[in-house]
mmCIF file of C-alpha atoms in Angstrom:
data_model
loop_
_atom_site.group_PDB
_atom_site.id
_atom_site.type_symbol
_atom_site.label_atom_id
_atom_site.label_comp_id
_atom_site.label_asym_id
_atom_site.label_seq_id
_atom_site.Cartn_x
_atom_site.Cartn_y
_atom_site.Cartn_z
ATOM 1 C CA UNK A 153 -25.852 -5.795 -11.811
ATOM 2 C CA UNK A 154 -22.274 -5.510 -12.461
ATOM 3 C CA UNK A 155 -22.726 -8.574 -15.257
ATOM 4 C CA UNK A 156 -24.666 -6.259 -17.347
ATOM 5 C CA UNK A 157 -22.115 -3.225 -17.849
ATOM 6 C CA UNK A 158 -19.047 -5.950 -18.495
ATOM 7 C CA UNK A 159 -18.897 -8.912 -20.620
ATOM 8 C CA UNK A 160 -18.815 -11.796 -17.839
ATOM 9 C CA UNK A 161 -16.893 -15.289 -18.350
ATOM 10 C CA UNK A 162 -19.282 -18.131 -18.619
ATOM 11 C CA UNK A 163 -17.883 -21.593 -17.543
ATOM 12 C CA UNK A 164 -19.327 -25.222 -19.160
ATOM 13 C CA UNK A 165 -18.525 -27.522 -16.958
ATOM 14 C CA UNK A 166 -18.419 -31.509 -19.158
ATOM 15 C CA UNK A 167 -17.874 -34.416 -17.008
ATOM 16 C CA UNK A 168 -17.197 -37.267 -19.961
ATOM 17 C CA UNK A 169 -16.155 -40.955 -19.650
ATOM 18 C CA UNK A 170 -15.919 -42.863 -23.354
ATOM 19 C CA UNK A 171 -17.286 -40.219 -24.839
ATOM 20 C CA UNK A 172 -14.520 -39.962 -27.753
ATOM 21 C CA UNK A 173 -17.726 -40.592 -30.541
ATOM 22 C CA UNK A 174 -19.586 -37.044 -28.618
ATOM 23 C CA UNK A 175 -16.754 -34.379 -28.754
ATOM 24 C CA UNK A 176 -17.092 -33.244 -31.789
ATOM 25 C CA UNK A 177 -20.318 -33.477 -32.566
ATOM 26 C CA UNK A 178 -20.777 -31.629 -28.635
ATOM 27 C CA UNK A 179 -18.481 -28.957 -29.581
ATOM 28 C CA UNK A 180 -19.983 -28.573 -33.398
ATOM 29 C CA UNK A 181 -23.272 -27.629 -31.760
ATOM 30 C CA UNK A 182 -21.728 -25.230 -28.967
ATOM 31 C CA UNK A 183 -20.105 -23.160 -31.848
ATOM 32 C CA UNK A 184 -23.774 -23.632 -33.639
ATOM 33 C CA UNK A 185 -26.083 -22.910 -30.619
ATOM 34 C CA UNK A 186 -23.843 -20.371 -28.406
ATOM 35 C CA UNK A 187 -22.934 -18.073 -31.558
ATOM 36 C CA UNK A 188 -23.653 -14.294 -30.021
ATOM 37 C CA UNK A 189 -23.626 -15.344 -26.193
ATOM 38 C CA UNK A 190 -23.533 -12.388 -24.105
ATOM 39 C CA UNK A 191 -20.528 -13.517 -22.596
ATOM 40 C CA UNK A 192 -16.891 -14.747 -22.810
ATOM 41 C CA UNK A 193 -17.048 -18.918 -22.775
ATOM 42 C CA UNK A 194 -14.835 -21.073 -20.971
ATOM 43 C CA UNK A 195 -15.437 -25.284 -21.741
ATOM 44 C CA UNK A 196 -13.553 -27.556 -18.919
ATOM 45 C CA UNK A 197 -13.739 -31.068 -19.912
ATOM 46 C CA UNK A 198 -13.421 -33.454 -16.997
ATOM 47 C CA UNK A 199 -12.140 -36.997 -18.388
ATOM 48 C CA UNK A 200 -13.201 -39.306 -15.469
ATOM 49 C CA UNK A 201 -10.970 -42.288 -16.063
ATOM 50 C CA UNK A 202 -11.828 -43.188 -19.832
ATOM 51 C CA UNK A 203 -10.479 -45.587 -21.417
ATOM 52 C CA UNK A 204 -11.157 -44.943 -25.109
ATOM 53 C CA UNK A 205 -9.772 -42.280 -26.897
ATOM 54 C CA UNK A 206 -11.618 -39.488 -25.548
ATOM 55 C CA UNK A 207 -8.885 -37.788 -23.694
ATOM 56 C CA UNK A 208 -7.036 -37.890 -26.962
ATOM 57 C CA UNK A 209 -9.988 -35.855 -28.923
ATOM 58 C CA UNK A 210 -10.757 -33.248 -26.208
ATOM 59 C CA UNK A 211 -7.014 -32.662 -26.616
ATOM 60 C CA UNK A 212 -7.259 -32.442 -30.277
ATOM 61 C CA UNK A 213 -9.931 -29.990 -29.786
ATOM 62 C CA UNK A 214 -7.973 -27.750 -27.364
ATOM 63 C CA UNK A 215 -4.931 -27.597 -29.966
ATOM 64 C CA UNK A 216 -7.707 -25.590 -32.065
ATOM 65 C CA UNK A 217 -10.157 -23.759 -29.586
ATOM 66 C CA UNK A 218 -8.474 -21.667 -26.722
ATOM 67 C CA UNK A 219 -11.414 -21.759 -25.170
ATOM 68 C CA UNK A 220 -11.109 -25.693 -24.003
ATOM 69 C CA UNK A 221 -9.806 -26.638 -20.782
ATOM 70 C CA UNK A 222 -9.669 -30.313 -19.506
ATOM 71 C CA UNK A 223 -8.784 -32.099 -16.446
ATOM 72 C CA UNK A 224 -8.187 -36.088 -16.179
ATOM 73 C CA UNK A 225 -8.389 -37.706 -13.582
ATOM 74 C CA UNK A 226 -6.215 -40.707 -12.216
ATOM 75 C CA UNK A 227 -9.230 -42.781 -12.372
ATOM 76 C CA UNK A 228 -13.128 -43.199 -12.617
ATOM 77 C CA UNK A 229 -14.270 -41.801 -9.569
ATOM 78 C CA UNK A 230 -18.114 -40.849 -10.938
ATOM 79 C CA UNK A 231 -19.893 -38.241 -12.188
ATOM 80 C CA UNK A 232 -20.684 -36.578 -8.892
ATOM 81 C CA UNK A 233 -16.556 -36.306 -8.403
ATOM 82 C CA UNK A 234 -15.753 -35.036 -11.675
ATOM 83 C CA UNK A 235 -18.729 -32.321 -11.368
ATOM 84 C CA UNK A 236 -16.787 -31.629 -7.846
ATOM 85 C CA UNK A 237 -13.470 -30.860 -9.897
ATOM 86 C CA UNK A 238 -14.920 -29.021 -12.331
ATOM 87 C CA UNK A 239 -16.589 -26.588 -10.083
ATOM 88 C CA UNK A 240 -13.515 -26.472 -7.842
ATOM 89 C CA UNK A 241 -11.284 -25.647 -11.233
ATOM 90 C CA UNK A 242 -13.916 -23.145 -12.792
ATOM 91 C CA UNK A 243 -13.128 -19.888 -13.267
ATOM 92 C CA UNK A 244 -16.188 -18.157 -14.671
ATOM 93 C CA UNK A 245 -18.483 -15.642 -13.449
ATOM 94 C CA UNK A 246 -20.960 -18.210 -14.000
ATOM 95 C CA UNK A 247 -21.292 -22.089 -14.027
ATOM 96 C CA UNK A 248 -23.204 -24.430 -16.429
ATOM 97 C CA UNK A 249 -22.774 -28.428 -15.818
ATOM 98 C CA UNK A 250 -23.837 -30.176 -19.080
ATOM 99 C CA UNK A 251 -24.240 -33.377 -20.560
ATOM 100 C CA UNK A 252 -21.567 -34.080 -23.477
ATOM 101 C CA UNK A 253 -24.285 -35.953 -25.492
ATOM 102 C CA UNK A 254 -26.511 -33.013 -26.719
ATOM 103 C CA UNK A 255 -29.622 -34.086 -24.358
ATOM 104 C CA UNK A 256 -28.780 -30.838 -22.456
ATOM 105 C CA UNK A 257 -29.731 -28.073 -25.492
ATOM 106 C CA UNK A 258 -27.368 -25.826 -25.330
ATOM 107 C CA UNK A 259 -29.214 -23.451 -27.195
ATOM 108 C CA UNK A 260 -30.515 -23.123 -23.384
ATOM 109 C CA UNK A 261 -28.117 -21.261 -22.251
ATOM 110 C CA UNK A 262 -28.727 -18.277 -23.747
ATOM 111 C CA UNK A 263 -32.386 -18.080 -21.267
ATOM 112 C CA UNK A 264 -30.351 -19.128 -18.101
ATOM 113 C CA UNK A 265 -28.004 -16.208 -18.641
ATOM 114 C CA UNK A 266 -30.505 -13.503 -19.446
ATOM 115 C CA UNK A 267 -32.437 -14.922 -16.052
ATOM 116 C CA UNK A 268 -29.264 -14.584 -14.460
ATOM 117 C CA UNK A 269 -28.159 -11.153 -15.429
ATOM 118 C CA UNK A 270 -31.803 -10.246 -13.980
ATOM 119 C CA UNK A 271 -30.857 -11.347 -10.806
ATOM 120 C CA UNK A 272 -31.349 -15.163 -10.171
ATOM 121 C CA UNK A 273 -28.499 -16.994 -9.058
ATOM 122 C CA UNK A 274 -29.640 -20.329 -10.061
ATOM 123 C CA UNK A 275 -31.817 -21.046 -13.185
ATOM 124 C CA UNK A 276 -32.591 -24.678 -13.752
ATOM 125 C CA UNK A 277 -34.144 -26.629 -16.803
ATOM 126 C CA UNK A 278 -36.693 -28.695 -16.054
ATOM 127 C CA UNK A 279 -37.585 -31.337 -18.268
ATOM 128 C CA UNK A 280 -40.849 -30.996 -20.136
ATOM 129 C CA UNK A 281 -40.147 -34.345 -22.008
ATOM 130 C CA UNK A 282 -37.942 -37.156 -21.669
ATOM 131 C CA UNK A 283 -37.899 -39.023 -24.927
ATOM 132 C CA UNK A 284 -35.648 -41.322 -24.652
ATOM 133 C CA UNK A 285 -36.990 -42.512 -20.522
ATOM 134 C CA UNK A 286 -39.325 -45.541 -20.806
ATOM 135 C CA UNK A 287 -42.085 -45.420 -18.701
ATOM 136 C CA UNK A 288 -40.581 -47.239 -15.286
ATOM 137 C CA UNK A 289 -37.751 -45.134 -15.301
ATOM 138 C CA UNK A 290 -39.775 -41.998 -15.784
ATOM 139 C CA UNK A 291 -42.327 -43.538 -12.761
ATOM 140 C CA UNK A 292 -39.350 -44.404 -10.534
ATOM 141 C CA UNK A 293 -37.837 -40.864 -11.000
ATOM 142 C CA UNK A 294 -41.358 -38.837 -10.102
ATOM 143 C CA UNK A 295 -41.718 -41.464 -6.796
ATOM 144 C CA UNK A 296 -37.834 -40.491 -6.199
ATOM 145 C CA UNK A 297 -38.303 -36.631 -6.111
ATOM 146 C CA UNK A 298 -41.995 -37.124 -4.184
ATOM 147 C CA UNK A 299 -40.409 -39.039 -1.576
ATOM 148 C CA UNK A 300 -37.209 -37.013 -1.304
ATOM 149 C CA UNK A 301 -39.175 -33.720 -1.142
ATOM 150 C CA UNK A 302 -40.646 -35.432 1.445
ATOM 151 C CA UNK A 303 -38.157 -36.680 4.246
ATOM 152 C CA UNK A 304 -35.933 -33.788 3.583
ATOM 153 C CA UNK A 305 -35.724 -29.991 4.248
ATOM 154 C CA UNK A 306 -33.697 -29.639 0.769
ATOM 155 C CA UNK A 307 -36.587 -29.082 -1.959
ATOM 156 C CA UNK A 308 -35.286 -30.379 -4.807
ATOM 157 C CA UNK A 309 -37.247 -29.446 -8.113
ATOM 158 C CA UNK A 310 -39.051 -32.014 -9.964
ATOM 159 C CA UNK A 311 -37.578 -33.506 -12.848
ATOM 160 C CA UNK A 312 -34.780 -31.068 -12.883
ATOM 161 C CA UNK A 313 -31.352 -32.517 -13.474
ATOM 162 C CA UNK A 314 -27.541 -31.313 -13.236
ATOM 163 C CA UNK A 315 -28.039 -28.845 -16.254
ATOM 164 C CA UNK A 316 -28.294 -25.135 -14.738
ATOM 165 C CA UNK A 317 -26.789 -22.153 -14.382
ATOM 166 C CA UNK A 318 -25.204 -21.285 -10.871
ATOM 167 C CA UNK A 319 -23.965 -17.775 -10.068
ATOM 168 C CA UNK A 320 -20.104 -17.688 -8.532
ATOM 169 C CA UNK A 321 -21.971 -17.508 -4.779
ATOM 170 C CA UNK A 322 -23.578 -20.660 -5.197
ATOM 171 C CA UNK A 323 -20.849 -22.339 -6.142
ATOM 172 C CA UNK A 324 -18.655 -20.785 -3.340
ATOM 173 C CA UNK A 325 -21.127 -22.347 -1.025
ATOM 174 C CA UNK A 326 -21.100 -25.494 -2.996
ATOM 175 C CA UNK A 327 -17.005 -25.859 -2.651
ATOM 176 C CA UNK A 328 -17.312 -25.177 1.202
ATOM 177 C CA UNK A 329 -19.552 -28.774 1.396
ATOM 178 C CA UNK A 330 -16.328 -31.237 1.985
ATOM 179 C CA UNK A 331 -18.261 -34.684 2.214
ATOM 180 C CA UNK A 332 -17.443 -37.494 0.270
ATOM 181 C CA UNK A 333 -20.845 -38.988 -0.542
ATOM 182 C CA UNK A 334 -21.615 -36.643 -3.260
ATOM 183 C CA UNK A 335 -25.273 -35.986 -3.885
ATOM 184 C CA UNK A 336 -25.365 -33.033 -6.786
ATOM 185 C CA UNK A 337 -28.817 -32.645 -7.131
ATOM 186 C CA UNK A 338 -29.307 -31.857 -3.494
ATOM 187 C CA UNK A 339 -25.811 -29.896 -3.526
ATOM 188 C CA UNK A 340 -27.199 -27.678 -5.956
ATOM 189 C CA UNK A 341 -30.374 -27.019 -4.228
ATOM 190 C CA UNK A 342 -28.709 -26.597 -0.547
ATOM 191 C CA UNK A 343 -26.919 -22.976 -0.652
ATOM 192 C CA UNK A 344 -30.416 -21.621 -1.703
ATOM 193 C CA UNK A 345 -30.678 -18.245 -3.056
ATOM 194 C CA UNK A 346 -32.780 -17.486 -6.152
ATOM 195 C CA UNK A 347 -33.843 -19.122 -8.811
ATOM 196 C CA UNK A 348 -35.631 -19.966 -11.454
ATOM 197 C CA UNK A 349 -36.999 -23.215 -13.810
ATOM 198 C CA UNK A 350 -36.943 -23.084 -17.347
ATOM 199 C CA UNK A 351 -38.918 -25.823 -19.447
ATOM 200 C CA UNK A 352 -37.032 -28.044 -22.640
ATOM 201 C CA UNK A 353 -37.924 -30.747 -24.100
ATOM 202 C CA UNK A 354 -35.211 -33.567 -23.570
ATOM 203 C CA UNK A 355 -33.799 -35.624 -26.661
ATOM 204 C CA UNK A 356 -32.092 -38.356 -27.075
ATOM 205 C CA UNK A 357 -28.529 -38.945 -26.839
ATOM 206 C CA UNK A 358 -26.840 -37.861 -30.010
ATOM 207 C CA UNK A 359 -24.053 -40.620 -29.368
ATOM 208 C CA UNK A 360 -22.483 -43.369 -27.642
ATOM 209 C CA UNK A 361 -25.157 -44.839 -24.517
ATOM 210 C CA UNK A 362 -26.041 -44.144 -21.274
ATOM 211 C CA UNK A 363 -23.455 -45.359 -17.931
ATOM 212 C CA UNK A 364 -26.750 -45.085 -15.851
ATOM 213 C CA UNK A 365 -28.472 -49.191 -15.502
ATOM 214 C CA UNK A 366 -31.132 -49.546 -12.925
ATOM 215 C CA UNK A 367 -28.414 -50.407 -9.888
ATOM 216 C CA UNK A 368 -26.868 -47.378 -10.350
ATOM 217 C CA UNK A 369 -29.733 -45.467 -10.088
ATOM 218 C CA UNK A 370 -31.526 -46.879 -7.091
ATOM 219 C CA UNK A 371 -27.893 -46.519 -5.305
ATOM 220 C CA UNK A 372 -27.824 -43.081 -6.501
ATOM 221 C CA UNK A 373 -31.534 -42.510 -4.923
ATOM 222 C CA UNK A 374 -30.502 -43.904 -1.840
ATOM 223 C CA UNK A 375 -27.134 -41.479 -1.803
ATOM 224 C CA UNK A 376 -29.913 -39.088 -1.835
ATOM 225 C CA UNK A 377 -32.142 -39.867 1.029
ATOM 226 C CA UNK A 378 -29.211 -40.653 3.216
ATOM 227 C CA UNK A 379 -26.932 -37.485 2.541
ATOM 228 C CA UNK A 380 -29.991 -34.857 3.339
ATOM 229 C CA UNK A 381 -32.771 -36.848 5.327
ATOM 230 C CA UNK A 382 -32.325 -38.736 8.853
ATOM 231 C CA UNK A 383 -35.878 -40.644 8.424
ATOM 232 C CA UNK A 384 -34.371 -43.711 7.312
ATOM 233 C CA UNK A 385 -33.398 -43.889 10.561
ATOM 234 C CA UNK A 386 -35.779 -42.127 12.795
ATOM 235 C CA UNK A 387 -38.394 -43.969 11.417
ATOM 236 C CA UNK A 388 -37.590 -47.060 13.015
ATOM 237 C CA UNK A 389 -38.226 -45.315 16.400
ATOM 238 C CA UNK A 390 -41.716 -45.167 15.315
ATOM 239 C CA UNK A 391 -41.904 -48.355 13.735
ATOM 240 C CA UNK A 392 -40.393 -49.829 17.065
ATOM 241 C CA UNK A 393 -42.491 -47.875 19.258
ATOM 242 C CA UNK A 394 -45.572 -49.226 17.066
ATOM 243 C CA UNK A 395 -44.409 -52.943 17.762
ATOM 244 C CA UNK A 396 -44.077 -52.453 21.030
ATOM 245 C CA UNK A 397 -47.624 -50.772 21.672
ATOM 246 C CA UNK A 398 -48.977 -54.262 19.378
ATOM 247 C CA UNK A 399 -47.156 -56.397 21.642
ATOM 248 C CA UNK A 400 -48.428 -55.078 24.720
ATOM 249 C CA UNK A 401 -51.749 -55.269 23.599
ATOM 250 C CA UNK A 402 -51.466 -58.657 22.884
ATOM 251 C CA UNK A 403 -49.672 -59.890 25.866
ATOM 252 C CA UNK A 404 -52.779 -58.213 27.908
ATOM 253 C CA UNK A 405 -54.897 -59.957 25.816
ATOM 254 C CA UNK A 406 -53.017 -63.634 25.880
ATOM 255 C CA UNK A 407 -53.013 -62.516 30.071
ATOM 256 C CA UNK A 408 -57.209 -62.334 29.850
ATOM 257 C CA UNK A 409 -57.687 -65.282 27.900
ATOM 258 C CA UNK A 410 -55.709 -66.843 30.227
ATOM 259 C CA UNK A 411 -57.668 -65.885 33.079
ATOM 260 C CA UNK A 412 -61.045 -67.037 31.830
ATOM 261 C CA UNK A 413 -60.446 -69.848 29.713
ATOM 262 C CA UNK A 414 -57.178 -71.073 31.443
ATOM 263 C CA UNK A 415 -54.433 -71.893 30.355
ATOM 264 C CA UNK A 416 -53.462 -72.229 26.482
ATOM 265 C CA UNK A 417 -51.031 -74.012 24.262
ATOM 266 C CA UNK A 418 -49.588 -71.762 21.145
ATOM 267 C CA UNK A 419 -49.377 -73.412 17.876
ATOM 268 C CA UNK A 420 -46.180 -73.850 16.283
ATOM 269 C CA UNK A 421 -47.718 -71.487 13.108
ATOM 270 C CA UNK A 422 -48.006 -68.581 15.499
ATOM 271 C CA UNK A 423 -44.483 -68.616 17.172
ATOM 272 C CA UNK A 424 -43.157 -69.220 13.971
ATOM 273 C CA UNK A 425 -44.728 -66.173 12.104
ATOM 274 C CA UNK A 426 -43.737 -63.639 15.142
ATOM 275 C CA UNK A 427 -39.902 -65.137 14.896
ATOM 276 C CA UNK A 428 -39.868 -64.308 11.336
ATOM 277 C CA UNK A 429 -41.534 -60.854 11.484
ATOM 278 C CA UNK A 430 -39.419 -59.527 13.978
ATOM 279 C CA UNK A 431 -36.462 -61.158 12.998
ATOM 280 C CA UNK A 432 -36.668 -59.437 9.424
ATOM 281 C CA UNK A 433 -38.037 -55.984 10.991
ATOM 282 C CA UNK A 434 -34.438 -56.184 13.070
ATOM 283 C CA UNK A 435 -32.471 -57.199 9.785
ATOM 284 C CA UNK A 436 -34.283 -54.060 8.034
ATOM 285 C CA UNK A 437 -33.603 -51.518 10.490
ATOM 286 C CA UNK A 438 -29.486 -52.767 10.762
ATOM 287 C CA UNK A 439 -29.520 -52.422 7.172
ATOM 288 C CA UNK A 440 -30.271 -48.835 7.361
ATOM 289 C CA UNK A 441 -28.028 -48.406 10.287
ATOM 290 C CA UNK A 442 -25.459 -50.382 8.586
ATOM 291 C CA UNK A 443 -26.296 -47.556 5.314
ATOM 292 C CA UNK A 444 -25.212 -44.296 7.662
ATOM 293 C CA UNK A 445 -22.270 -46.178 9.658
ATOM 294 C CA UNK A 446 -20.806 -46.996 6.107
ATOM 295 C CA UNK A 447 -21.342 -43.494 4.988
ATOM 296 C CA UNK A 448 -19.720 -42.481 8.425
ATOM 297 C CA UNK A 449 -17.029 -44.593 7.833
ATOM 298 C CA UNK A 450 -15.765 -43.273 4.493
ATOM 299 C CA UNK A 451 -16.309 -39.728 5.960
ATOM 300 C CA UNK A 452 -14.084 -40.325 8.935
ATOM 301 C CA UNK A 453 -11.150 -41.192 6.278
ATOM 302 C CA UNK A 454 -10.859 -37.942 4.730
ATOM 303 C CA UNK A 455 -9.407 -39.421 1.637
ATOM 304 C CA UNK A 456 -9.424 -36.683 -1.581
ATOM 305 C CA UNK A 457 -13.194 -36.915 -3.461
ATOM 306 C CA UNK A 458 -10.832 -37.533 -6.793
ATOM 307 C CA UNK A 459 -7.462 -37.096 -8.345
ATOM 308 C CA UNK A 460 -6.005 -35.884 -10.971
ATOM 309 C CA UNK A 461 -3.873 -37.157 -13.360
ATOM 310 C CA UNK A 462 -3.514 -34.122 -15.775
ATOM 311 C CA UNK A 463 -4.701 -31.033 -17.018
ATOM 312 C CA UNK A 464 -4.443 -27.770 -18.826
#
């Protein structure tokens, strides 16, 4: 491989957003952790609409490191869009996304480039722990990647997140995926090629607190499911051909009774329940109809996936 006989440029991709408490401390342990990387380092900061002083520090930083880059955008426009301008900005050989609060260990990186220089074009950490999860979130993230895994023909690897390494192909094929509704995790996993897990445990966040509450997350999830799976809605086709089949079989049976024991009265209990079963099946399935015309919508506008503001 042509990375092995020349000293390759090796891209850290930081999405941040208040993070003014982490930057030191984040670059502190990349000058700590990285010393003796097999490679030239490039750090691109993506400020995604802070409000603190956290543009101020990674500027601050950059007067003193020639290695820092950063972009701000206009706004917040989320993690998945400032992950999208950092990959469209990189310049490196090879590209690592990673958390600003030291629960990515960068001391990683040093496996995920020897795997790469062997020839894998994406090598993932998987978490072995996750420390600072509590027990519903860590359930509600192993149903997530079961059920994912599942409906869609993207395999996306348990209890891996956004920190990996990603040869310059992958993210090629990455930059060539124009739709709005970002979904990294399956983004990542889509080009295919390659690769290869690599277990860490996960700490705790070194500063400041996490941006992700339970509402974000489900929303997230269902960004998921609806970017790289069309069961949401196919499944009603089964669900509605089920109903029917029910129906019919009761109908026959109501048309029987009928015939031997003449003719019946229904009780106000049983109209009632059928009205409200089907009436909330039908609400359910134009929910999830509703779910891909929105998405369809805010495809069909073509509007940028983020600004920016500055950078350097």
């Amino acid at each position: 491989m042509d990375s092995c006989e020349k000293r390759v440029l090796l891209t850290l991709i930081v999405p941040v957003m208040n993070e003014e408490e982490s930057i030191s401390p984040f670059m502190a342990a990349i000058n700590d952790k990285l010393e003796g990387l097999a490679a030239e380092l490039e750090i691109l900061f993506i400020d995604d609409g802070s409000t603190d002083s956290t543009i101020q520090q990674i500027e601050k930083a950059a007067t003193n490191d020639e290695r820092i880059r950063y972009l701000k955008l206009s706004r917040n426009f989320g993690k998945e869009a400032a992950m999208t301008a950092g990959l469209d900005h990189a310049q490196g050989d090879a590209i690592v996304p990673i958390d600003v609060d030291l629960q990515d260990p960068p001391e990683l990186i040093h496996d995920f480039l020897r795997l790469w220089q062997e020839g894998y074009d994406t090598v993932y950490g998987v978490r072995a722990t996750r420390l600072d999860d509590g027990r519903r979130k860590r359930a509600s993230a192993g149903l997530f990647y079961r059920v994912f895994n599942r409906l869609s023909h993207t395999t996306i690897p348990p209890n891996a997140g956004d920190y990996r390494l990603m040869s310059r192909r992958v993210v090629d094929a990455i930059k060539q995926m124009p739709e709005r509704n970002r979904f990294m995790k399956g983004m990542f996993a889509w080009p295919g090629y390659s690769s290869i897990g690599v277990e860490y445990d996960r700490p705790a966040r070194y500063a400041g607190f996490t941006k992700w509450n339970y509402w974000k997350l489900w929303n997230f999830a269902l960004d998921g499911l609806t970017s790289f799976s069309t069961w949401p809605l196919r499944i009603w086709s089964y669900i509605g051909g089920g109903i029917a089949l029910l129906s019919l079989i009761y109908m026959l049976s109501i048309i029987l009774r009928t015939m031997v024991f003449g003719i019946e009265w229904p009780g106000y209990a049983s109209i009632m329940s059928a009205v409200l079963f089907f009436g909330a099946i039908q609400l359910i399935s134009i929910g999830v109809l509703g779910e891909y015309i929105g998405r369809l919508y805010i495809e069909t506008k073509g509007r940028p996936i983020y600004v920016l503001e500055k950078k350097n």
